[in-house]
Short mmCIF file of C-alpha atoms and ligand atoms in Angstrom, two decimals:
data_model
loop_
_atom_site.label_atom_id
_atom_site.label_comp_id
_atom_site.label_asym_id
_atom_site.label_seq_id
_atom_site.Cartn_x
_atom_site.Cartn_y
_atom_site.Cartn_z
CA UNK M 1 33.97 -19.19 18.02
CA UNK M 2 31.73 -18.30 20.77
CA UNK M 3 31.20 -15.45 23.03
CA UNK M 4 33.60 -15.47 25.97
CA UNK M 5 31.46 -14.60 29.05
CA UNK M 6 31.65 -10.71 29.86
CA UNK M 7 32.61 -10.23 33.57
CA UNK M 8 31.72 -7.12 35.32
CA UNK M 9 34.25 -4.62 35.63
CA UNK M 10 35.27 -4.35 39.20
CA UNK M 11 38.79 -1.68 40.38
CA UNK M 12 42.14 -3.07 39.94
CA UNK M 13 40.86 -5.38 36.86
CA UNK M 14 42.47 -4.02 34.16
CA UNK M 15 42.54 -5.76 30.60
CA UNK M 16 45.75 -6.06 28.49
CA UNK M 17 45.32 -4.51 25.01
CA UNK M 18 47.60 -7.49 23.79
CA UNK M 19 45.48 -10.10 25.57
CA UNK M 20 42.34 -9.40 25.75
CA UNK M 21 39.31 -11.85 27.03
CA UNK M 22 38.70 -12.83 22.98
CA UNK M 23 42.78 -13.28 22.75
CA UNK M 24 42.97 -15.06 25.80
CA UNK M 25 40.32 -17.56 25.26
CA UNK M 26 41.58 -18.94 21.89
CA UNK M 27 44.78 -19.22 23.06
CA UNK M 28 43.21 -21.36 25.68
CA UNK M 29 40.81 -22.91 23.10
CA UNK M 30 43.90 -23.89 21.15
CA UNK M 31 45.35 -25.19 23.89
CA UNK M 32 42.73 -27.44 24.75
CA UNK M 33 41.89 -28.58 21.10
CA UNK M 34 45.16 -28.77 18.87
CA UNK M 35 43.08 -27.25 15.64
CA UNK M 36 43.04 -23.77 14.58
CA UNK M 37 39.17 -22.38 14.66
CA UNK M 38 36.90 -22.32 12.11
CA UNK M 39 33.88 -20.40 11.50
CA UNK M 40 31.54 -18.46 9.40
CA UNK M 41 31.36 -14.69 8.96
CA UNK M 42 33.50 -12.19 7.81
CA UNK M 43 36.26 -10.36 9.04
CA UNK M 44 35.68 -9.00 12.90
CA UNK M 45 38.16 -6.57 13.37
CA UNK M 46 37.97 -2.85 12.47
CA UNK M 47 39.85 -2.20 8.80
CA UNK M 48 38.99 1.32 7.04
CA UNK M 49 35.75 0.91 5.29
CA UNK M 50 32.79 2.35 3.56
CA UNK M 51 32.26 3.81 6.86
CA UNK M 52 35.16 6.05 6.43
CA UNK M 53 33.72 7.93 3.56
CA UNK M 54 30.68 10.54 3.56
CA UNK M 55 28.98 11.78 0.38
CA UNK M 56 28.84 15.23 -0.49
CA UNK M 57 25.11 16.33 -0.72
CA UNK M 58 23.92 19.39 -3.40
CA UNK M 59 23.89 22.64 -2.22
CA UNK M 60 24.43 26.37 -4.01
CA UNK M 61 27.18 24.86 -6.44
CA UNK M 62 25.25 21.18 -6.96
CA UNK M 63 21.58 20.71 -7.38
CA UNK M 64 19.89 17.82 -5.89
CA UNK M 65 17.00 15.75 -7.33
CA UNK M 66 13.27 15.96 -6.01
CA UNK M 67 12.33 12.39 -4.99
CA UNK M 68 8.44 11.91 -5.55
CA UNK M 69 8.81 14.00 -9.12
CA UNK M 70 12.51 12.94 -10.83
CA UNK M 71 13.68 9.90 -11.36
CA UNK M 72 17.07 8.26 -9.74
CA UNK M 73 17.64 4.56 -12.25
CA UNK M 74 19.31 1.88 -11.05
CA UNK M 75 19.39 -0.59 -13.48
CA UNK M 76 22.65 -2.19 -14.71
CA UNK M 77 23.55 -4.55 -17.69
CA UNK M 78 26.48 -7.22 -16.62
CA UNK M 79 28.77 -8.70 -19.59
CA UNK M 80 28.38 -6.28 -22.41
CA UNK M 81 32.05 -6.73 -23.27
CA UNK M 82 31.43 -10.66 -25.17
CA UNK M 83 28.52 -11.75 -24.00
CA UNK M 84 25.70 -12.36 -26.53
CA UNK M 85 23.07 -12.16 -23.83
CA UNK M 86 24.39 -10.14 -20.95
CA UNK M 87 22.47 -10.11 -17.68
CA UNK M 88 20.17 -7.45 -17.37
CA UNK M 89 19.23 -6.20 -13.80
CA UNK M 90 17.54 -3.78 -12.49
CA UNK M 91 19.06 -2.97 -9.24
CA UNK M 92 23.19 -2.53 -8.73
CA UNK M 93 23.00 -5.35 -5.84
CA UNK M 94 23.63 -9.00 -6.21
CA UNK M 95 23.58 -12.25 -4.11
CA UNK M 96 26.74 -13.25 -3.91
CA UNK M 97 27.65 -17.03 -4.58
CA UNK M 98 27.06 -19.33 -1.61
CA UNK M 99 27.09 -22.76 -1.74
CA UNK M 100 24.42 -25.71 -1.22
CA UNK M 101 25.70 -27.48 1.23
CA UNK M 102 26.92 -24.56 3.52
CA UNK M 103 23.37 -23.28 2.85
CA UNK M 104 20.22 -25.39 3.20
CA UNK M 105 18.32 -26.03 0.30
CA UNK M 106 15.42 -23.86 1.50
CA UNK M 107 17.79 -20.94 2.03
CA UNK M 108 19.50 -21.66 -1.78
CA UNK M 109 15.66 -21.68 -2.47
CA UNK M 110 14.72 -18.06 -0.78
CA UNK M 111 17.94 -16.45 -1.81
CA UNK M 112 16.55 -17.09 -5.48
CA UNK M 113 13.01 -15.94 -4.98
CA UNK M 114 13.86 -12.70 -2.86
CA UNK M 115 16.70 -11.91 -5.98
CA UNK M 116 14.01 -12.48 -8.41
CA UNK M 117 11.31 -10.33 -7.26
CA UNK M 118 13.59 -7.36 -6.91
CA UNK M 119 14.38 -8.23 -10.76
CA UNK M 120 18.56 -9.31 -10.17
CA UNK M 121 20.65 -12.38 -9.74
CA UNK M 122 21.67 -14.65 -7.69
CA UNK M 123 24.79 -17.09 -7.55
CA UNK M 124 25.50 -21.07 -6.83
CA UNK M 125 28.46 -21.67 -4.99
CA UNK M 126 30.85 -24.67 -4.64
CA UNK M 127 28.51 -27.59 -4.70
CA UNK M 128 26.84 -27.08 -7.78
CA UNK M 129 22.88 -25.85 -8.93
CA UNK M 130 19.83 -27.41 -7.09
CA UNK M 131 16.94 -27.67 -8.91
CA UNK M 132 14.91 -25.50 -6.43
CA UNK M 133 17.47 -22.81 -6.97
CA UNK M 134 17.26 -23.02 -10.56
CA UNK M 135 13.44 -23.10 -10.75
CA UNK M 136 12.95 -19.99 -8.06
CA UNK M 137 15.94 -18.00 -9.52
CA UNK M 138 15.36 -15.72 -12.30
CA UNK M 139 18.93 -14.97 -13.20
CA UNK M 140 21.49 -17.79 -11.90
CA UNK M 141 24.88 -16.49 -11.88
CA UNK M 142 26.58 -20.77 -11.67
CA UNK M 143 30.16 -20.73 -10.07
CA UNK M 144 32.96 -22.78 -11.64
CA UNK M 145 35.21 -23.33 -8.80
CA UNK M 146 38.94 -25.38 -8.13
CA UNK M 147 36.49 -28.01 -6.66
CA UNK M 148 34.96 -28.61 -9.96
CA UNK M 149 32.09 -29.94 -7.62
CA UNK M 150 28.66 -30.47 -9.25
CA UNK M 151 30.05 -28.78 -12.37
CA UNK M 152 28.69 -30.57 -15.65
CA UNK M 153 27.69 -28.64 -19.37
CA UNK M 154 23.61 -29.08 -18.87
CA UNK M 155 23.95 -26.90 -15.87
CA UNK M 156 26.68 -24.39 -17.86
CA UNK M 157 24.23 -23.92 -20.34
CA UNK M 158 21.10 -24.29 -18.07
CA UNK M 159 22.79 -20.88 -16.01
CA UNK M 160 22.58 -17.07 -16.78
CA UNK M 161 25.80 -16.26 -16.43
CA UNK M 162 29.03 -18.35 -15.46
CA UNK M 163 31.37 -17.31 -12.39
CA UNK M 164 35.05 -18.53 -12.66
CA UNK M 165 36.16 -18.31 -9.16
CA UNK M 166 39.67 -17.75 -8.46
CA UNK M 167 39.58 -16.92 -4.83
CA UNK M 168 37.54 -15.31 -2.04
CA UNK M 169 37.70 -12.02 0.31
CA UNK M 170 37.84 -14.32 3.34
CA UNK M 171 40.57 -16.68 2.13
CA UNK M 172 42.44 -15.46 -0.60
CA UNK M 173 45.04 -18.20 -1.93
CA UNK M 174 43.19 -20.82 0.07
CA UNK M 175 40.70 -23.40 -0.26
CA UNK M 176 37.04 -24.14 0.55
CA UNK M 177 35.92 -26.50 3.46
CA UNK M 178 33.30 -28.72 4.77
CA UNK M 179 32.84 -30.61 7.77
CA UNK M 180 31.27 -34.27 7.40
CA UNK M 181 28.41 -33.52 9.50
CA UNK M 182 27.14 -31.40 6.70
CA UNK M 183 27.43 -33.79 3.94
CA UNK M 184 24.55 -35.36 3.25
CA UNK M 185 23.16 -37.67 1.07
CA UNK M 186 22.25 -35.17 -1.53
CA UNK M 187 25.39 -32.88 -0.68
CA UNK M 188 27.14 -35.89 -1.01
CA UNK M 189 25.59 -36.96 -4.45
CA UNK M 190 26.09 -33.41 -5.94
CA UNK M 191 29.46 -33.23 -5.02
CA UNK M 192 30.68 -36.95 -5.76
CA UNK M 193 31.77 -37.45 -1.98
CA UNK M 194 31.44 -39.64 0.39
CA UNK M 195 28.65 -38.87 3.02
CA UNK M 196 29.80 -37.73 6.29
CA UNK M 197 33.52 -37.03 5.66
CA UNK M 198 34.93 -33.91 5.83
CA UNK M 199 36.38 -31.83 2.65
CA UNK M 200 39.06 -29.63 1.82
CA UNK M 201 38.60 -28.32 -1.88
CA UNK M 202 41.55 -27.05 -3.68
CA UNK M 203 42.72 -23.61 -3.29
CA UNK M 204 43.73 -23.47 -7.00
CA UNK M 205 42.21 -24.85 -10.12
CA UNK M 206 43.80 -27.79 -11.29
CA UNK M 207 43.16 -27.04 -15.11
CA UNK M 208 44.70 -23.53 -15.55
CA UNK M 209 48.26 -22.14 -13.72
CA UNK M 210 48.12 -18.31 -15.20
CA UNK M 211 46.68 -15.99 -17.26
CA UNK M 212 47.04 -17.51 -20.50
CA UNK M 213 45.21 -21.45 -19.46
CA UNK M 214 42.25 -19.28 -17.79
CA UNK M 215 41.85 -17.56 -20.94
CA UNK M 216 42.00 -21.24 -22.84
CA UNK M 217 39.57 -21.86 -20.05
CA UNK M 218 37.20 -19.22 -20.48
CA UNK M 219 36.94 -19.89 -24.07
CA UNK M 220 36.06 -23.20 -23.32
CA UNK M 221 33.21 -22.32 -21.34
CA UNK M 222 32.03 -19.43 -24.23
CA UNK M 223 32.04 -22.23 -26.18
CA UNK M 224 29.96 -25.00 -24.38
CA UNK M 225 27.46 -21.39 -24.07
CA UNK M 226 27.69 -20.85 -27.31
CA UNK M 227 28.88 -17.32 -26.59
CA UNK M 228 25.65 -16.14 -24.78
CA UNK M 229 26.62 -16.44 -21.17
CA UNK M 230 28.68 -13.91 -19.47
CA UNK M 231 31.89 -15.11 -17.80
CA UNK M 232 32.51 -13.40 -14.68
CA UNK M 233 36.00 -13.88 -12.79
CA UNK M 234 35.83 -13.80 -8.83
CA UNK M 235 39.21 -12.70 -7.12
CA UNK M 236 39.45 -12.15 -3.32
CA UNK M 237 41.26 -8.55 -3.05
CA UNK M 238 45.01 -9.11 -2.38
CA UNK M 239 46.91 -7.32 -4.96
CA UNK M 240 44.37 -6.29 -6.86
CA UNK M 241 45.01 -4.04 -9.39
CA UNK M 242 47.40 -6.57 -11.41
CA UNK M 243 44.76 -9.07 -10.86
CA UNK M 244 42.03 -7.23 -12.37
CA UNK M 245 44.28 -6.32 -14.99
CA UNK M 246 45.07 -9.88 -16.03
CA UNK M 247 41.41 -10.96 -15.58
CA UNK M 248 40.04 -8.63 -18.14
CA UNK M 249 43.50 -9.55 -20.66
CA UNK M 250 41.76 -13.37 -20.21
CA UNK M 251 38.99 -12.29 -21.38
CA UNK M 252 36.65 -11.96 -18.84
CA UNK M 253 33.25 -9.70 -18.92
CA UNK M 254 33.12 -9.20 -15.49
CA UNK M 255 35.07 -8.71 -12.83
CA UNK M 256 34.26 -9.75 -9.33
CA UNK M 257 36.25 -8.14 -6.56
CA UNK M 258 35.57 -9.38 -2.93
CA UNK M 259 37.35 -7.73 0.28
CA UNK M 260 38.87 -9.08 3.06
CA UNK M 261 35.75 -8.53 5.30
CA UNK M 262 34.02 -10.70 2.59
CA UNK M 263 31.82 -13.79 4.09
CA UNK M 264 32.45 -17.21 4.47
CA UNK M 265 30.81 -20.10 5.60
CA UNK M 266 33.53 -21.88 7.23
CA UNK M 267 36.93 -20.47 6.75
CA UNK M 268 40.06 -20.77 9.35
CA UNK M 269 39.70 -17.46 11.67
CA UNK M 270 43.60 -16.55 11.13
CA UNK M 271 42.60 -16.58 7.51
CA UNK M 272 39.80 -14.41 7.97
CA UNK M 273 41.20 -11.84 10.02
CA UNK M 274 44.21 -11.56 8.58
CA UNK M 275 44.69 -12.37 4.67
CA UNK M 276 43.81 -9.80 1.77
CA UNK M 277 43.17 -6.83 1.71
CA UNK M 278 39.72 -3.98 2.88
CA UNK M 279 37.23 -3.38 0.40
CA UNK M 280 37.71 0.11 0.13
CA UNK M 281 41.22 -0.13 -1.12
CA UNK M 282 40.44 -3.20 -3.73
CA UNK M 283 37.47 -1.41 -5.20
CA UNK M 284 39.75 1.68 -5.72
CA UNK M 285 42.57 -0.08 -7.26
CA UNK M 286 40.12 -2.54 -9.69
CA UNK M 287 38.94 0.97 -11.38
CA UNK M 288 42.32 1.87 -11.57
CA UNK M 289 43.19 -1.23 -13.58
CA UNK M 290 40.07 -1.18 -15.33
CA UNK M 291 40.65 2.91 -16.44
CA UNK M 292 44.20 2.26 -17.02
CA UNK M 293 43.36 -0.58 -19.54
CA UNK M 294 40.29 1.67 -20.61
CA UNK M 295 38.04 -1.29 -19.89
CA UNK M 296 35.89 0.81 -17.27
CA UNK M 297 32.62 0.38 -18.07
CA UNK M 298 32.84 -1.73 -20.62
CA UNK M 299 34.36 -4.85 -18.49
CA UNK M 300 31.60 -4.45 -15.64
CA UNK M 301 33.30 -4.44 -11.33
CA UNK M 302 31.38 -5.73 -8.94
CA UNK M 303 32.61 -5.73 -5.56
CA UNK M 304 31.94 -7.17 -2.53
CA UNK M 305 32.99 -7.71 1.20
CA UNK M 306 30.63 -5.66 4.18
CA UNK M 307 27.91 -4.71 1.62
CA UNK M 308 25.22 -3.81 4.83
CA UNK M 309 23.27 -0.66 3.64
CA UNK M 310 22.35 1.87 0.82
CA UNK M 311 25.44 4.13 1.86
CA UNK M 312 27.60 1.44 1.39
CA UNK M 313 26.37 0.44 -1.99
CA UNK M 314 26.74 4.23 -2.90
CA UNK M 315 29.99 4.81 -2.11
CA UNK M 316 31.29 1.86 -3.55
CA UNK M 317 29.39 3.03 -6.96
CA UNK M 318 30.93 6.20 -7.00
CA UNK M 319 33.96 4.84 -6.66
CA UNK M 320 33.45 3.17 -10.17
CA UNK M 321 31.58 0.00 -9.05
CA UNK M 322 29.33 -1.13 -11.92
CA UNK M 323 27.42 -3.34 -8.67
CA UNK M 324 27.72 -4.71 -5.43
CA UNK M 325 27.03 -8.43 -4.30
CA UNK M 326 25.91 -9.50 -0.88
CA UNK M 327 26.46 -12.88 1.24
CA UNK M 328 26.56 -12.59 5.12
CA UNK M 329 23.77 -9.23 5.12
CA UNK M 330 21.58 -11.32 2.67
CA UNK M 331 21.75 -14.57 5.02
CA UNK M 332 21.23 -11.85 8.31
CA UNK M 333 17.67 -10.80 6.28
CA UNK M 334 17.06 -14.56 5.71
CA UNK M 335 16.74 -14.65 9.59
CA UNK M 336 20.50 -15.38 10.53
CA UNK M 337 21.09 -14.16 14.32
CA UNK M 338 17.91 -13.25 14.62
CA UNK M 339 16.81 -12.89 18.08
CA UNK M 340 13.49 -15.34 18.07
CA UNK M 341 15.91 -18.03 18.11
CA UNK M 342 17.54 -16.82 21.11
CA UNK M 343 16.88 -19.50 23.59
CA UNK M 344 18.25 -21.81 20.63
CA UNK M 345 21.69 -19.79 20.06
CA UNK M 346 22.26 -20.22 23.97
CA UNK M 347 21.84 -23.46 24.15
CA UNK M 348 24.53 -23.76 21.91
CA UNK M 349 26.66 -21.33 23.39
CA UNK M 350 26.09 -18.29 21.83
CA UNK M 351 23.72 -15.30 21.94
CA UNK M 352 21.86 -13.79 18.30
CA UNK M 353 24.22 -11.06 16.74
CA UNK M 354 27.06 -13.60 18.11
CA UNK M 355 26.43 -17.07 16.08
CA UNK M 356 29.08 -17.68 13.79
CA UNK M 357 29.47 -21.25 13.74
CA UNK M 358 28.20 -21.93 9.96
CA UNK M 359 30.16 -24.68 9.82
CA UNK M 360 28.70 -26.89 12.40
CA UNK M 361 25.89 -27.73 10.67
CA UNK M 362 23.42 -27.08 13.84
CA UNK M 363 22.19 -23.40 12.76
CA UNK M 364 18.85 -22.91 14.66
CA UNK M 365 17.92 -20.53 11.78
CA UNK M 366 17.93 -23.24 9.52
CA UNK M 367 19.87 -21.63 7.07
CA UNK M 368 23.62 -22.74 7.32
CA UNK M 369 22.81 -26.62 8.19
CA UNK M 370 21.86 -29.77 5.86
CA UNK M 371 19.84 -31.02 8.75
CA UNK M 372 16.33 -31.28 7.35
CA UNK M 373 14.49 -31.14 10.48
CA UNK M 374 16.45 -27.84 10.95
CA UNK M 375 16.42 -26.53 7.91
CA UNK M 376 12.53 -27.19 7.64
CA UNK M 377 12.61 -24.38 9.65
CA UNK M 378 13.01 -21.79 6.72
CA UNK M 379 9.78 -21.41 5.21
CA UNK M 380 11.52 -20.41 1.49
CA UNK M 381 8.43 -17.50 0.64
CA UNK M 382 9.03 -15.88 3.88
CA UNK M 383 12.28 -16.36 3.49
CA UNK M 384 12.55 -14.74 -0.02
CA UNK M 385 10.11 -12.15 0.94
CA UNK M 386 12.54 -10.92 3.54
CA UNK M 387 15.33 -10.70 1.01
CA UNK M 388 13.38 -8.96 -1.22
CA UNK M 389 12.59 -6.22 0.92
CA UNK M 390 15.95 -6.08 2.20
CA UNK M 391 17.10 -5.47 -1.26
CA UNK M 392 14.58 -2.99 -1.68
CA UNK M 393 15.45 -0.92 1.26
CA UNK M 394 19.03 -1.11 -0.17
CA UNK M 395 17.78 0.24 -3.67
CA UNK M 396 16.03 3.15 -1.84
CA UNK M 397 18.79 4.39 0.17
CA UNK M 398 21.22 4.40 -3.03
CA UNK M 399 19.11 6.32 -4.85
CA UNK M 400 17.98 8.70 -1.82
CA UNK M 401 21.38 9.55 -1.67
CA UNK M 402 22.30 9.70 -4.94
CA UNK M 403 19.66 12.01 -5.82
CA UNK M 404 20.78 14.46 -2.78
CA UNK M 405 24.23 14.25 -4.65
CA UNK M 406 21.91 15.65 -7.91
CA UNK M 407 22.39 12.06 -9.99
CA UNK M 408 19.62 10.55 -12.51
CA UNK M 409 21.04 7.22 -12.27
CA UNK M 410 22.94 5.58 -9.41
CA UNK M 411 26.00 4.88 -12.31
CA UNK M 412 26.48 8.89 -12.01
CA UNK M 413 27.54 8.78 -8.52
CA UNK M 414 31.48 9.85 -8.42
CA UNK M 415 34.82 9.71 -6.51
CA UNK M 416 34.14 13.95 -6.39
CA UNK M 417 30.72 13.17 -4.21
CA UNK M 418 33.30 11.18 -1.82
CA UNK M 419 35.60 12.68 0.96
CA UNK M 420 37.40 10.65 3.87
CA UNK M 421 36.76 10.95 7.11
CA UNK M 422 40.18 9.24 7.99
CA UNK M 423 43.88 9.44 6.15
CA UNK M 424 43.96 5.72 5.69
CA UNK M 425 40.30 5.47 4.25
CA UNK M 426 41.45 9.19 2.01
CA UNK M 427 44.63 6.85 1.10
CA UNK M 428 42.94 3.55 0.34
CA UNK M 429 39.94 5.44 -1.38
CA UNK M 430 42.14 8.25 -3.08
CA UNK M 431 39.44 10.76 -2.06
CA UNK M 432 40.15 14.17 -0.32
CA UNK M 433 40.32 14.16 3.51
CA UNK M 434 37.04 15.85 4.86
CA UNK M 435 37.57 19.95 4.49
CA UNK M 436 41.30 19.15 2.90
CA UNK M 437 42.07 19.09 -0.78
CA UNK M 438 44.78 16.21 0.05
CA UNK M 439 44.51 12.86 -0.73
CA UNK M 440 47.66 11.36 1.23
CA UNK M 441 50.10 9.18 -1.27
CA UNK M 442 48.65 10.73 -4.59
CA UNK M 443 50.88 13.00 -6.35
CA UNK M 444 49.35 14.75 -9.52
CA UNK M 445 51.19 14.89 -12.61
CA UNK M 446 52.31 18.56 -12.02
C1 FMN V 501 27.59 -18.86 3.84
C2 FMN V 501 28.53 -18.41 2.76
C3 FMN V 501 28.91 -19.30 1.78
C4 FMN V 501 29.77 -18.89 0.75
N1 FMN V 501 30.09 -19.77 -0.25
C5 FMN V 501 30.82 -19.33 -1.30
C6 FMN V 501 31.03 -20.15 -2.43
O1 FMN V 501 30.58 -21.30 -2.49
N2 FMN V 501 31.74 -19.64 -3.46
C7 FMN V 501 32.24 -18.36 -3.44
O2 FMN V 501 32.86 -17.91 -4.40
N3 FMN V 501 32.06 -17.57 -2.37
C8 FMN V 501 31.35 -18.01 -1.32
N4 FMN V 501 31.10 -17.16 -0.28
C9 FMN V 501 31.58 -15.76 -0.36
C10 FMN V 501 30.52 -14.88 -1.04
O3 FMN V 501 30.33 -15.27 -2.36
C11 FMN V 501 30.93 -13.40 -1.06
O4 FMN V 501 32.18 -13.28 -1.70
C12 FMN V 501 31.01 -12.75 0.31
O5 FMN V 501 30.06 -13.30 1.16
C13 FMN V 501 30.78 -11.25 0.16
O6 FMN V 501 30.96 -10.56 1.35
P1 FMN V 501 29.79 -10.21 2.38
O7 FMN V 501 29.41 -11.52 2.98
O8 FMN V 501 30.43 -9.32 3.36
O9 FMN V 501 28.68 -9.59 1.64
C14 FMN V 501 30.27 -17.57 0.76
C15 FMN V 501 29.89 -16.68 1.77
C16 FMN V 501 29.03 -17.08 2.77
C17 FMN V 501 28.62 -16.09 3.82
#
């Protein structure tokens, strides 16, 4: 969707709440069109987030860390549950999976080397492993999704990890999608589809119904591993806490929890906005699940969905994330939106900060497009070089904070360094409202 122009304010104009200009202009879009609107992104409208929390920093009754003398770790081992070689990583932050074909190959490509010089993974997505990914990716996390596309055993046993994905943040119960003009020959080839046509893939896998076929299906993919890959499971947050529960009774070694704000590269907008459930309430009731099974820690959570800085990727530790995983911040470093494309964005419509059309294929950023003269655009070091330091300014910040909040390891962060600046985000987080001792909705056992 693009930018409706902003008109200057003049008396008497006065804007319905209800309909407003964004409102307005769909409605009209729709009108026009006949099809709902698709896009990239995340969720755009305010839910409670990360935001919403503030960590309590040492004082007289805590004692903070020096940070040029005492160290603050960060590294975290993924899949120690099953896994004969679990992943081994050395900061809390991931690259969440994102598919060839919604990505260029140079930006599969940068993704890799940016995630390998900060010494963690990175993910496929729906469309299967390309070689440059493989080659330039240290760790590959490879996603087995409904689609089944580009899935085969070499690549299953050529990955670091395996990702079963059951849904996404942005679409939970629904299905993937890609417009012809993206499928290219190669797309095309990887996927088995015909070039230029556009896809739906399935919003449910057609091998397993329930709990008991994924765990068939999970042990089918220990054993074409040999039992050395860690399985992950990938749900988009909806009613979480019996999900993660029934995840980890499958079998999995990981759980992957992704909130409604999560990314996506081309997703219906009434989808986006308005299925699942925030973040902050998901990664809450995954620990819960994982405690009350007394799995945490031992079945890793990593969570996703509006991952954008260090005090995000704090928070969501203490809350009893294992690790985080990124998608649309990681494509923003890659040069998404970035303003030296601006003539470019308004040409097609759009300003930088505003371009969420991922799914048109035409990104002047040369990330989401399979457009090669486009896409050539990405130089894949600079590209990676970005991420990395991205990632490493996100690695910094966690353990700034965490060593204000006296921690030796980011994993020591806790829900009682946490307290809400809101009664939803104290309810969704179960942390005390700021100055209060009252979490609203939790009653203690006495
Ligand atoms: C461009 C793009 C492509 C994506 N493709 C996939 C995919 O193929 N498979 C998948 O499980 N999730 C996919 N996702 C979702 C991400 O894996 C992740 O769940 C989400 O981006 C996390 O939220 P964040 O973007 O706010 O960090 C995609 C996201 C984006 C932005």
């Amino acid at each position: 969707m693009t930018t409706p122009p902003q008109s200057a304010w003049r008396p008497g104009l006065r804007e319905s709440a209800l309909y407003d200009r964004n409102v307005i202009a769909e409605i009209q879009r729709a009108a026009r069109e006949g099809i709902y609107d698709i896009r990239g992104f995340g969720a755009k409208r305010r839910v409670p987030h990360f935001d919403d929390l503030l960590l309590l920093g040492a004082s007289v009754s805590r004692y903070p860390l020096e940070g040029y003398r005492e160290r603050c770790d960060t590294d975290v081992v993924l899949g120690t549950r099953f896994a004969r070689k679990p992943l081994e990583l050395r900061i809390p932050i991931t690259i969440a999976g994102m598919s060839f074909g919604a990505l260029s190959a140079p930006a599969k490509e940068a993704l890799g080397r940016g995630a390998s010089e900060m010494g963690t993974s990175t993910t496929t997505g729906d469309g299967g492993m390309t070689a440059e990914e493989r080659e330039h990716s240290k760790l590959l996390v490879y996603q087995v999704l409904p689609s089944r596309y580009g899935v085969n055993p070499d690549d299953l046993r050529a990955a670091d990890a395996i990702e079963v994905v059951v849904g996404q943040g942005a679409k939970p119960g629904g299905g993937g999608m890609l417009l012809g003009h993206k499928i290219s020959d190669r797309v095309a080839g990887m996927r088995g589809l015909p070039v230029g046509i556009d896809q739906r893939s399935a919003c449910r896998h057609p091998d397993w119904t329930g709990p008991d076929d994924l765990e068939i299906k999970i042990g089918e993919l220990r054993e074409i591993t040999d039992w050395e890959k860690p399985v992950f499971v990938k749900v988009g947050a909806t009613r979480t806490y019996y999900d993660v529960a029934l995840a980890v009774k499958a079998g999995a070694d990981v759980v992957v929890v992704d909130g409604m704000q999560g990314g996506t590269a081309a997703t219906q907008d009434v989808f986006i906005e308005h299925v699942g459930i925030p973040t902050l309430a998901a990664v809450r009731l995954a620990v819960e699940a994982l405690q009350d099974l007394d799995m945490h820690r031992r079945v890793q959570l990593i969570v996703s969905g509006g991952i954008r800085t260090g005090a995000d990727v704090a928070k969501a530790l203490a809350m009893g994330a294992d690790a985080v995983s990124i998608g649309v911040a990681a494509i923003i470093a890659l040069g998404d939106n970035s303003p030296e494309h601006e003539d470019d964005y308004q040409a097609l419509g759009t300003s930088a900060g505003y371009y969420d059309d991922w799914q048109a294929g035409r990104d002047p950023a040369g990330i989401s497009t399979q457009e090669e003269e486009l896409a050539a655009r990405l130089d894949p070091e600079l590209g990676g070089r970005r991420v990395a330091n991205y990632l490493r300014v996100l690695t910094l910040e966690t353990q700034t904070l965490a060593r204000a909040c006296g921690k030796s390891h980011v994993h020591n962060l806790e829900p009682e360094d946490l307290v809400a600046l809101t009664i939803e985000a104290a309810a969704m987080a179960r942390v005390p409202l700021a100055g209060t001792d009252w979490i609203p909705g939790f009653h203690s056992a006495d």
